[in-house]
Coordinates of N, CA and C and ligand atoms in Angstrom, one line a residue:
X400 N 131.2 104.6 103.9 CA 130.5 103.6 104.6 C 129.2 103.3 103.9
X401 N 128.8 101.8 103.8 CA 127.4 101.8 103.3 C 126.4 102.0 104.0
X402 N 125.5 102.8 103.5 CA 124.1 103.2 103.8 C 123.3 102.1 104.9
X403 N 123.6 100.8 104.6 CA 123.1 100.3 105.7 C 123.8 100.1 106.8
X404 N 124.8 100.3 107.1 CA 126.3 100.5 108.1 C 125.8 101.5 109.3
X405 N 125.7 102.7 108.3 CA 125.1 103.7 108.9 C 123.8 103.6 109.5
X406 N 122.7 103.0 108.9 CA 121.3 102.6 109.7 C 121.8 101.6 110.9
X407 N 122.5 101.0 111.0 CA 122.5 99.9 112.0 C 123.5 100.4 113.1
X408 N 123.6 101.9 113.0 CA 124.6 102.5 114.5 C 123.0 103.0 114.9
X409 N 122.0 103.6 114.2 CA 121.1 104.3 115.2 C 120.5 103.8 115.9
X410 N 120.2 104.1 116.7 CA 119.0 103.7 117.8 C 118.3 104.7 118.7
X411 N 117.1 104.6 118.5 CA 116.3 105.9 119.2 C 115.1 105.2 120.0
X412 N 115.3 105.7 121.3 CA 113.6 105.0 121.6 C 112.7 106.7 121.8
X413 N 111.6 105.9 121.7 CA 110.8 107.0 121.1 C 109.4 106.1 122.6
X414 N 109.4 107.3 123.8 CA 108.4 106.8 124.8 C 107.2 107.1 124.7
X415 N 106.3 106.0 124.2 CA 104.7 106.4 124.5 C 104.0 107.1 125.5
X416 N 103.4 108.4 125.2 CA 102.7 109.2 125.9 C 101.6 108.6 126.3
X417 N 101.1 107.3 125.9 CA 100.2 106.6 126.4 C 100.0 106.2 127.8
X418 N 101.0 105.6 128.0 CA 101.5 105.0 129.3 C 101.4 106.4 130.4
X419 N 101.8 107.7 130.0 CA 101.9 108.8 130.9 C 100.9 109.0 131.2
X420 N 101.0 109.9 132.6 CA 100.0 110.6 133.6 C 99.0 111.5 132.9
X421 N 98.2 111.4 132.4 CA 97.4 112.5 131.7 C 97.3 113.5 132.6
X422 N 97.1 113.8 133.8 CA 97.0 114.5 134.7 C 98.1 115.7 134.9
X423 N 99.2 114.8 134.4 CA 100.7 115.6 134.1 C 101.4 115.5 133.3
X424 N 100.3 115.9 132.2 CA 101.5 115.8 130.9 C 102.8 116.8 130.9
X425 N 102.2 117.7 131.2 CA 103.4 118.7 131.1 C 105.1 118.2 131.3
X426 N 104.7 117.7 132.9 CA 105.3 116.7 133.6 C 106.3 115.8 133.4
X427 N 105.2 114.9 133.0 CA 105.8 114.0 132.2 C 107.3 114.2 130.9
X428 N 106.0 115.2 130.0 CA 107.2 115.5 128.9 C 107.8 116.0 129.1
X429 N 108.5 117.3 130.3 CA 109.6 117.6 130.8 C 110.5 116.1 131.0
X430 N 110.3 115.7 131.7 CA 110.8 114.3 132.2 C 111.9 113.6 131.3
X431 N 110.8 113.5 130.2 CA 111.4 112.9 128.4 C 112.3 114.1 127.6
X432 N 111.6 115.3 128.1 CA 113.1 116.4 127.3 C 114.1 116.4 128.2
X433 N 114.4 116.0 128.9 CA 115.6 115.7 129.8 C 116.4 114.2 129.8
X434 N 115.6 113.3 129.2 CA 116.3 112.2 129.2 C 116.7 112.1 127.6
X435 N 117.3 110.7 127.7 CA 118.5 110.3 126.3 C 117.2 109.7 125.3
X436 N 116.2 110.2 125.9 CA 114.8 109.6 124.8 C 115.0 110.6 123.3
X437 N 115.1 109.8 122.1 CA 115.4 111.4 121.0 C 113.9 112.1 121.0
X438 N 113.1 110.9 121.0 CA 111.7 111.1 120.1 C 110.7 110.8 121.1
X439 N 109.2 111.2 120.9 CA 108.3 111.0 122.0 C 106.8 110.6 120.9
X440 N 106.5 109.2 121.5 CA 105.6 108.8 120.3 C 104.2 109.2 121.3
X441 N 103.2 109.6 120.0 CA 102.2 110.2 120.7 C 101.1 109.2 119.6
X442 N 99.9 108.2 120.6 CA 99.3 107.1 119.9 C 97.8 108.0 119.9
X443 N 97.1 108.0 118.5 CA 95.9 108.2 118.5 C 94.5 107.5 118.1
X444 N 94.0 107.1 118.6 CA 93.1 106.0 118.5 C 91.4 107.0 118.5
X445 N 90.7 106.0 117.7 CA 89.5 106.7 117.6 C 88.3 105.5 117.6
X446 N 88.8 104.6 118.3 CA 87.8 103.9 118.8 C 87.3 102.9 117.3
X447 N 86.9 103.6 116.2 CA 87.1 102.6 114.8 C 87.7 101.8 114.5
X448 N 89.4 102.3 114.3 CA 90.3 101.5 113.6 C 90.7 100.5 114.7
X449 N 90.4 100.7 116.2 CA 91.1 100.0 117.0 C 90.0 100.1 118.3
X450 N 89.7 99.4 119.3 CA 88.7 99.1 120.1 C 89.1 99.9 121.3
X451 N 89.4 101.1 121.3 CA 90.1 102.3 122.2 C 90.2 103.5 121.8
X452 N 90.2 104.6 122.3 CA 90.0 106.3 122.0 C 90.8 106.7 123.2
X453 N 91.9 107.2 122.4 CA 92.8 108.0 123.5 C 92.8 109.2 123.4
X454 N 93.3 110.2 122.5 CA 93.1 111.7 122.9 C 93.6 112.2 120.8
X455 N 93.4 113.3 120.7 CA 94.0 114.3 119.5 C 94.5 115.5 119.9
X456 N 94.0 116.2 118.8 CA 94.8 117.9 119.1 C 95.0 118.4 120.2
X457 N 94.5 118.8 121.2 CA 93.9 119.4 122.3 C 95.3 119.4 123.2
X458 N 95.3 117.7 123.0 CA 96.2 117.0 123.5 C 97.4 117.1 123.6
X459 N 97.6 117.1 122.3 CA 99.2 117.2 121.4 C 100.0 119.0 121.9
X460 N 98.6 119.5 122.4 CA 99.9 121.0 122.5 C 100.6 121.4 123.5
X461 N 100.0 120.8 125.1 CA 101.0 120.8 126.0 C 101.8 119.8 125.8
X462 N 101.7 118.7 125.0 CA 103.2 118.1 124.2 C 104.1 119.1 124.2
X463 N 103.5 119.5 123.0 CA 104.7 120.0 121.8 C 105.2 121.2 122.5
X464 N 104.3 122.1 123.7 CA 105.1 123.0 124.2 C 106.2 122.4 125.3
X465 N 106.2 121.4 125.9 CA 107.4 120.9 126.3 C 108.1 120.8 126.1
X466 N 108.4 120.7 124.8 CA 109.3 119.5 124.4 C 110.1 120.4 122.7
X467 N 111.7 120.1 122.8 CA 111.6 120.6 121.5 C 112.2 118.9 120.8
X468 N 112.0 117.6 121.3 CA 112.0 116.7 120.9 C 111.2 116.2 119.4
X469 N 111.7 115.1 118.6 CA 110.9 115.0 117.4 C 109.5 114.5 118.1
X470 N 108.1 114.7 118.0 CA 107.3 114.1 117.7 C 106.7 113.3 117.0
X471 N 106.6 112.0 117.2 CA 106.4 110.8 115.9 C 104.8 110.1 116.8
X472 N 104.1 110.8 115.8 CA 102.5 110.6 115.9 C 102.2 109.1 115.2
X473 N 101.9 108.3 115.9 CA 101.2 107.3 115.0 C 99.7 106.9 115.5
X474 N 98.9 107.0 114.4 CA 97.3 107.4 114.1 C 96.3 105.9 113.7
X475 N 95.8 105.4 114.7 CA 94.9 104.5 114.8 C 94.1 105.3 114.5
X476 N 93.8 105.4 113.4 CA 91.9 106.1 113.1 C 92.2 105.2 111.6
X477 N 90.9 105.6 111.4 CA 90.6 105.6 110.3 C 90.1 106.6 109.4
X478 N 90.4 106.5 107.9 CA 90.6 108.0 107.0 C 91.4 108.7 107.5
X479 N 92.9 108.4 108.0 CA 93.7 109.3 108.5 C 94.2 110.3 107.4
X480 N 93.9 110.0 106.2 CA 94.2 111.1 105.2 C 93.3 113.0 105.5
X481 N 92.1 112.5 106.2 CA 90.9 113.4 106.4 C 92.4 114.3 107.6
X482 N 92.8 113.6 108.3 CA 93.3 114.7 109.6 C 95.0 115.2 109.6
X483 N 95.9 114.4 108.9 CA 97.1 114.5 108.9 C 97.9 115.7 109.0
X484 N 96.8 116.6 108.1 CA 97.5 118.4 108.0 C 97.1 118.7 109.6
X485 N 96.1 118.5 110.5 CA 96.2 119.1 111.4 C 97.2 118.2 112.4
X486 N 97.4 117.1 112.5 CA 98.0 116.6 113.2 C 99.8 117.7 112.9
X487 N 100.1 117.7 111.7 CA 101.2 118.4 111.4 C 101.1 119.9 112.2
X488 N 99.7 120.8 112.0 CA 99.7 122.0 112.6 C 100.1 122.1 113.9
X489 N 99.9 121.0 114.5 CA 99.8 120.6 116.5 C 101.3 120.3 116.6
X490 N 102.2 119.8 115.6 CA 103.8 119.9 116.2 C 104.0 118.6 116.2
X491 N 103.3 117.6 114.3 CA 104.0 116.2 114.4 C 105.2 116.7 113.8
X492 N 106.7 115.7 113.8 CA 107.2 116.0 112.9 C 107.4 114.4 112.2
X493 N 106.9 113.2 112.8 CA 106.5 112.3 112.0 C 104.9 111.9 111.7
X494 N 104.2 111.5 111.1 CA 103.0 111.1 111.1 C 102.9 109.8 110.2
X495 N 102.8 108.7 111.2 CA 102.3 107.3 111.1 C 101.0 107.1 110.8
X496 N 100.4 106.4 109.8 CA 99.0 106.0 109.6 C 99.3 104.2 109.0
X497 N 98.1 103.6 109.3 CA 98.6 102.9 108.7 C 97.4 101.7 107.7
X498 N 98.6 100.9 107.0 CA 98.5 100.6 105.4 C 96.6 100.2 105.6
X499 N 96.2 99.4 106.9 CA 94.9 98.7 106.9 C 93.6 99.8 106.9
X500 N 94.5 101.0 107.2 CA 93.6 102.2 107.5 C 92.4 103.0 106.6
X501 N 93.4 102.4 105.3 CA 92.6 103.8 104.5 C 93.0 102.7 103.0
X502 N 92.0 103.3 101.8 CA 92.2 103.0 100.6 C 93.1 103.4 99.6
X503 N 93.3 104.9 100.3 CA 94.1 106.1 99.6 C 95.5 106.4 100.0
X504 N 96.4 105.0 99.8 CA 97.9 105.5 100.6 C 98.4 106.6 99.7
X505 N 98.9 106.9 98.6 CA 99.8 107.3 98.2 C 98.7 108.8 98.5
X506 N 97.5 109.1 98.3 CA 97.1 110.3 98.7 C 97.4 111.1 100.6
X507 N 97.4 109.7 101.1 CA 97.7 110.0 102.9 C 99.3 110.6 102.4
X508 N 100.2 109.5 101.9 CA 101.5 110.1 102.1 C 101.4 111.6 101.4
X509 N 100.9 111.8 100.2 CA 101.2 113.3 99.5 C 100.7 114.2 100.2
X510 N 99.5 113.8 101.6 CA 98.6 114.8 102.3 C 99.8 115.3 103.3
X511 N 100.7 113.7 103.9 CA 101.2 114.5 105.1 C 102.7 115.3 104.6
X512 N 103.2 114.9 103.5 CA 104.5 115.7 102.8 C 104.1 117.0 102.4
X513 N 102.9 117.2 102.1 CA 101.9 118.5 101.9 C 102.3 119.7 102.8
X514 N 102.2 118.8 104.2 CA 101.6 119.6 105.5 C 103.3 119.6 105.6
X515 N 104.5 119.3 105.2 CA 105.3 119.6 106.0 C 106.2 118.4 106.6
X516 N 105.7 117.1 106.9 CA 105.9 116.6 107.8 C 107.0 115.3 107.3
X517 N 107.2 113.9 108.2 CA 108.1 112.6 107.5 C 106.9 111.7 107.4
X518 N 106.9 111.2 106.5 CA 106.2 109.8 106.3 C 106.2 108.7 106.9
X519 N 105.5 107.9 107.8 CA 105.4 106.6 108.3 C 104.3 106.3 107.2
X520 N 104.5 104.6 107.5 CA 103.5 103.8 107.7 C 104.0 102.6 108.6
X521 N 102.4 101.8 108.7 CA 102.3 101.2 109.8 C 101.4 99.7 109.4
X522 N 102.5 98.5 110.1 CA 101.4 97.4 109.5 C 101.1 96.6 111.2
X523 N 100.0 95.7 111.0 CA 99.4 95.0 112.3 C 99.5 94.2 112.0
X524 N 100.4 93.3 112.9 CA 101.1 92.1 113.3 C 100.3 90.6 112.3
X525 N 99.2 90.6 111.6 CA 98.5 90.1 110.9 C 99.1 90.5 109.6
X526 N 99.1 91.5 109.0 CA 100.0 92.0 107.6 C 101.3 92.1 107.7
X527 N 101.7 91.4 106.2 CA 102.8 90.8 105.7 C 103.7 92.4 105.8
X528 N 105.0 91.9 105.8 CA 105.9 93.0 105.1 C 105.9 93.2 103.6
X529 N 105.7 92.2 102.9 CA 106.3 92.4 101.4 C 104.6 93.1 100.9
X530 N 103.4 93.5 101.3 CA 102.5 94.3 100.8 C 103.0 95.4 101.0
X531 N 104.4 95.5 101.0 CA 104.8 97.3 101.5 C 105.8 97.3 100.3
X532 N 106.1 96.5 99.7 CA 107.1 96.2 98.4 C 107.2 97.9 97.8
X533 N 106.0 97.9 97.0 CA 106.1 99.1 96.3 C 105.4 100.9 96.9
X534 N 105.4 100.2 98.3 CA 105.5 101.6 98.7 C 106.7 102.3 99.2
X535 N 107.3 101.1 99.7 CA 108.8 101.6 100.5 C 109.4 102.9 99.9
X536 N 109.3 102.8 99.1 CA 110.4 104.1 98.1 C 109.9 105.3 98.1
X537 N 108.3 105.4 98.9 CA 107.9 106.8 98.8 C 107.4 107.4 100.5
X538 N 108.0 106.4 101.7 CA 108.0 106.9 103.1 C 109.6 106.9 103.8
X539 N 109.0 107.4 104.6 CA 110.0 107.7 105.6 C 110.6 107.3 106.3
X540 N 109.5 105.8 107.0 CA 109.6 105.4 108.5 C 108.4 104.3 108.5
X541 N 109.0 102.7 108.4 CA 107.7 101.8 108.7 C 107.7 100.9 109.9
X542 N 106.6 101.4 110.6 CA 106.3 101.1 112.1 C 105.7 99.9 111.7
X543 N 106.4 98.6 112.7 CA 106.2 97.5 112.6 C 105.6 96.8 114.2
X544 N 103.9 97.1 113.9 CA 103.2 96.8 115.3 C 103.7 95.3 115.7
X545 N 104.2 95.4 116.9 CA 104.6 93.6 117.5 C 103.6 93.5 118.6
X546 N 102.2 94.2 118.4 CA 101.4 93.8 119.2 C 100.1 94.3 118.8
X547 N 98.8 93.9 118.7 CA 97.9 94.3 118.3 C 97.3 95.7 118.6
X548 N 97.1 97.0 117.6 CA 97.0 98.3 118.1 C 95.8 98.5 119.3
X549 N 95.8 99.4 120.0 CA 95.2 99.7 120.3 C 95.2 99.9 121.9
X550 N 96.1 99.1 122.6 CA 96.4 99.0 124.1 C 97.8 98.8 124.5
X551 N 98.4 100.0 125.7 CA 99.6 99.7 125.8 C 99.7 98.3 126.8
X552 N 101.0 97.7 127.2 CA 101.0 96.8 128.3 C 100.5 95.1 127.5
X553 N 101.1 95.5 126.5 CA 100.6 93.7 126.0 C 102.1 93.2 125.9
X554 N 102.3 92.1 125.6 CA 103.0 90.9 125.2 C 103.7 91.4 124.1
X555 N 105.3 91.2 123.9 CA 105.6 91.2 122.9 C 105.6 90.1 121.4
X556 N 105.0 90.2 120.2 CA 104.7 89.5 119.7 C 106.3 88.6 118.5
X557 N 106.7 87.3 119.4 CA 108.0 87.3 118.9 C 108.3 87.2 117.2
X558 N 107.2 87.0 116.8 CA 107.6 86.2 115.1 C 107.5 88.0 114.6
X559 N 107.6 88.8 115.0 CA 107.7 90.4 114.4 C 109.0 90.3 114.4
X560 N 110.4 89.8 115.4 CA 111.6 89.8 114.7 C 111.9 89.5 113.2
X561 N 110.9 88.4 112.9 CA 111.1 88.0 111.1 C 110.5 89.1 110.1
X562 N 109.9 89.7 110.7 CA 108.9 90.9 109.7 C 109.9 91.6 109.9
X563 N 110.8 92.1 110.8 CA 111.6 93.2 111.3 C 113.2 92.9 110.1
X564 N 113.3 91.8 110.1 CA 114.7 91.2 109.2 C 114.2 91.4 107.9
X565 N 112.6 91.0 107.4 CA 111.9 91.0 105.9 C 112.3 92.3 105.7
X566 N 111.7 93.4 106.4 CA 111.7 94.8 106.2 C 113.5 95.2 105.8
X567 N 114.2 95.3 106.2 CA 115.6 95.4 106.4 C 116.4 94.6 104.8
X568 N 115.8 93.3 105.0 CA 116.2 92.8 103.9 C 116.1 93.6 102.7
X569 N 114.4 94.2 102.9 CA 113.9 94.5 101.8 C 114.8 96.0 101.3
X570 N 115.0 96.8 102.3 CA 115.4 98.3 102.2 C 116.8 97.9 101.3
X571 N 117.8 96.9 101.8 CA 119.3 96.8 101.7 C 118.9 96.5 99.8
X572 N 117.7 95.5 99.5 CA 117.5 95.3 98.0 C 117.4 96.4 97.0
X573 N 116.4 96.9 97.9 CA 116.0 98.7 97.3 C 116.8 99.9 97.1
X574 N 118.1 99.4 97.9 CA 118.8 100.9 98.5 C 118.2 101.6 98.5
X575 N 117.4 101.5 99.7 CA 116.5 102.8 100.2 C 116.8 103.2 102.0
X576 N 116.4 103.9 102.4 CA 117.5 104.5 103.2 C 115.9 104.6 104.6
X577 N 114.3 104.0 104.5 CA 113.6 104.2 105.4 C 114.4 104.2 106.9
X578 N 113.1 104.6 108.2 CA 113.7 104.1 109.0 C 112.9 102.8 109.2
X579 N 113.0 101.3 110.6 CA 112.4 100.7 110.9 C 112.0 100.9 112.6
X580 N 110.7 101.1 112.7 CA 110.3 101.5 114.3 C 109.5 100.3 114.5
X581 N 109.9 99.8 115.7 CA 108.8 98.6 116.2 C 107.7 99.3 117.6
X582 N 106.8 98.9 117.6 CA 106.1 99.3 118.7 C 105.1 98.1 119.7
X583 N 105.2 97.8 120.5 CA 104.4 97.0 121.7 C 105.4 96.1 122.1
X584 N 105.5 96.3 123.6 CA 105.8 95.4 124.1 C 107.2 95.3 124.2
X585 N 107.7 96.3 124.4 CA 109.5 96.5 124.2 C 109.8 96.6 125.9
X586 N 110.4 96.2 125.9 CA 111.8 97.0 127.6 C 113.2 96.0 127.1
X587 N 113.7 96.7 128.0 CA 114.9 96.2 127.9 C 115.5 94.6 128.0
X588 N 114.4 94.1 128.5 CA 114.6 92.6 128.4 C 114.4 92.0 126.5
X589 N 114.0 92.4 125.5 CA 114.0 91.8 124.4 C 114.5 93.2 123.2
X590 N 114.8 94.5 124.4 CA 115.1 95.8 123.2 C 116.5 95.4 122.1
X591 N 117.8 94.9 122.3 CA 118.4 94.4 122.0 C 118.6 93.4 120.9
X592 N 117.5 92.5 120.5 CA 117.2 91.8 119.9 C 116.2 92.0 118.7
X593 N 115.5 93.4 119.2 CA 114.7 93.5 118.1 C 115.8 95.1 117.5
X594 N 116.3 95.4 117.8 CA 117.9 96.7 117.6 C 118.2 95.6 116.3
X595 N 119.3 94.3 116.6 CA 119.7 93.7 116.0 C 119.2 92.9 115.1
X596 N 117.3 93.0 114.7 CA 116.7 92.3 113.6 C 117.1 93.3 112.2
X597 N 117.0 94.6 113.1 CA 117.0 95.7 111.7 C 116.2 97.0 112.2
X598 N 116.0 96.9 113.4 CA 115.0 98.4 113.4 C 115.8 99.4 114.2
X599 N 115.6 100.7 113.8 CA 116.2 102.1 114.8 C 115.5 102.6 115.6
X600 N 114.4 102.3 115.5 CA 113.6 103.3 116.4 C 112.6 102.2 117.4
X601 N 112.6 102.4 118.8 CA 112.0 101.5 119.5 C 110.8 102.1 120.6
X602 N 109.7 101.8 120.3 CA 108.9 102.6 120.8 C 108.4 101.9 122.3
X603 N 108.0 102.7 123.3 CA 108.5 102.1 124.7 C 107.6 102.7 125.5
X604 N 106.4 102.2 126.1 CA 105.0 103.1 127.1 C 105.7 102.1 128.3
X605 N 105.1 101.3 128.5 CA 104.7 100.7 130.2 C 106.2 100.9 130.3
X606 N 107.1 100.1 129.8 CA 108.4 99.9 130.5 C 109.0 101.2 130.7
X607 N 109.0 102.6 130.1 CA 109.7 103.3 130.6 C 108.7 104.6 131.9
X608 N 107.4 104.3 131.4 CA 106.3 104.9 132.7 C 106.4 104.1 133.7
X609 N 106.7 102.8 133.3 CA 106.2 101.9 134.5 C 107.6 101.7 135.4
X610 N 109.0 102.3 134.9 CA 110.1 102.2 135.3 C 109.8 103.0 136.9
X611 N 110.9 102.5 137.7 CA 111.0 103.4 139.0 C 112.3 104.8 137.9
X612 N 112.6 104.2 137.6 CA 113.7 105.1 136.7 C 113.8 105.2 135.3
X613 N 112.9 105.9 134.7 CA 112.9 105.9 133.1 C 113.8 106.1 132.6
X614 N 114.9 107.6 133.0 CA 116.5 107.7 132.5 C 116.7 106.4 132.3
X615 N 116.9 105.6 133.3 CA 117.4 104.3 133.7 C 117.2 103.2 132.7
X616 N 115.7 103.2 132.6 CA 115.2 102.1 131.4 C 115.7 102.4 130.2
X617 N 115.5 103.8 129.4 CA 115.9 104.4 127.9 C 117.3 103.8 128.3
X618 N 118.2 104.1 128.7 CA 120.2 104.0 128.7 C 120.2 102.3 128.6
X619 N 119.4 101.2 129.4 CA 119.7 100.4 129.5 C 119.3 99.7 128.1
X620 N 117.8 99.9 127.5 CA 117.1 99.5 125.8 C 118.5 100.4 125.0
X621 N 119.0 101.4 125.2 CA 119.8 102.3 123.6 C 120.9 101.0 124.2
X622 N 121.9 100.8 125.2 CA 122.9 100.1 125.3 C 122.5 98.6 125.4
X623 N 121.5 97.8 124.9 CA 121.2 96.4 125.1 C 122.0 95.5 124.1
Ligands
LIG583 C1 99.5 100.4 121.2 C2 100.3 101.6 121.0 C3 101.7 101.6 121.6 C4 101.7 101.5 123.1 C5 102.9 100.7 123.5 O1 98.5 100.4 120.3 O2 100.6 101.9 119.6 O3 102.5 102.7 121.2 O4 101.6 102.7 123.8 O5 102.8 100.4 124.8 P1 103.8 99.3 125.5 O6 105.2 99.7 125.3 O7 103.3 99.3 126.9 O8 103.5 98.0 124.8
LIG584 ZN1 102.1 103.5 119.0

């Protein structure tokens, strides 16, 4: 089977802990190790790279004791090369930073393969796919923001399907084997269509917090 055959059976939604009850995290991420969710994306913001501060370490560890799910951290800060090993100590097993963030990619990526962990990167709905030309071949996983970072519950942004096909195009040229995660603004009303541009991994806060039935929402986005 070819390699991209194989990319285009997966699909994972991966539910923002943003959207959850801070009150009950524990809770919560019981919730998500029980459902058909693979992955549990955990958003970090520090008020710099993006106009909001949500939470770090402290945070991440009644995560990670819930849950023996992947964790796929992606890191609104800026100088995310400064924090990545600790993010890795706290129980990432992805770590997203992204391209606008920092001067020093290929030093971010060798910081977080350092610590252990899979490589993301991450571009904002304003940056092109093809500025990622010559990095593709050295990550793991590129998170394709379809809505401006920093707040869950926005709009999905539609012309990210074409960045979502660029990216895909690009991997099938490369034979390279990344994954593609989209994040903002997914449920199951448009999960389907952004599946079918090229991406596996679909990242999902309000619609599956804001579900009366989260099970419900994840089965209905993996089957769209
Ligand atoms: C936004 C975050 C997203 C957010 C998605 O900056 O990166 O992960 O939680 O939330 P929804 O799914 O509600 O758009
Ligand atoms: Zn996110």
């Amino acid at each position: 089977m070819q390699k991209d055959t194989i990319l285009a059976m997966k699909r994972i939604i991966s539910p923002s802990m943003l959207s959850a009850d801070f009150g009950n995290l524990e809770r919560d991420t019981k919730m998500l190790e029980q459902s058909s969710a693979e992955w549990i994306h955990i958003d970090v913001m520090d008020g710099v790279f993006v106009p909001n501060i949500s939470f770090g370490f402290p945070v991440m560890k009644p995560i990670r004791k819930a849950t023996t799910k992947v964790l796929d951290v992606h890191l609104m800060i800026v100088h995310p090369e400064l924090y990545v090993k600790r993010f890795v100590e706290a129980g990432a097993d992805y770590v997203t930073f992204h391209y606008e963030a920092t001067d020093d990619i290929d030093g971010c990526i060798d910081a977080i393969r350092k610590a252990g962990a899979k490589v993301g990167i991450s571009i904002k709905p304003a940056t092109e796919a093809d500025v990622l030309k010559d990095i593709l071949p050295k990550v793991d996983m590129v998170l394709v923001m379809s809505v401006e970072p920093g707040f869950g519950g926005q709009s999905f942004i539609v012309s990210s399907l074409a960045k979502i096909s660029r990216l895909a195009e690009m991997r099938k040229e490369q034979g390279l084997e990344f994954l593609i995660e989209v994040d903002g603004g997914i449920s199951a009303k448009n999960s389907g269509a952004v599946f079918n541009a090229g991406a596996e991994v679909l990242v999902a806060g309000s619609a599956v917090f804001g579900a009366e039935d989260p099970e419900g929402e994840i089965v209905k986005m993996l089957q769209s």
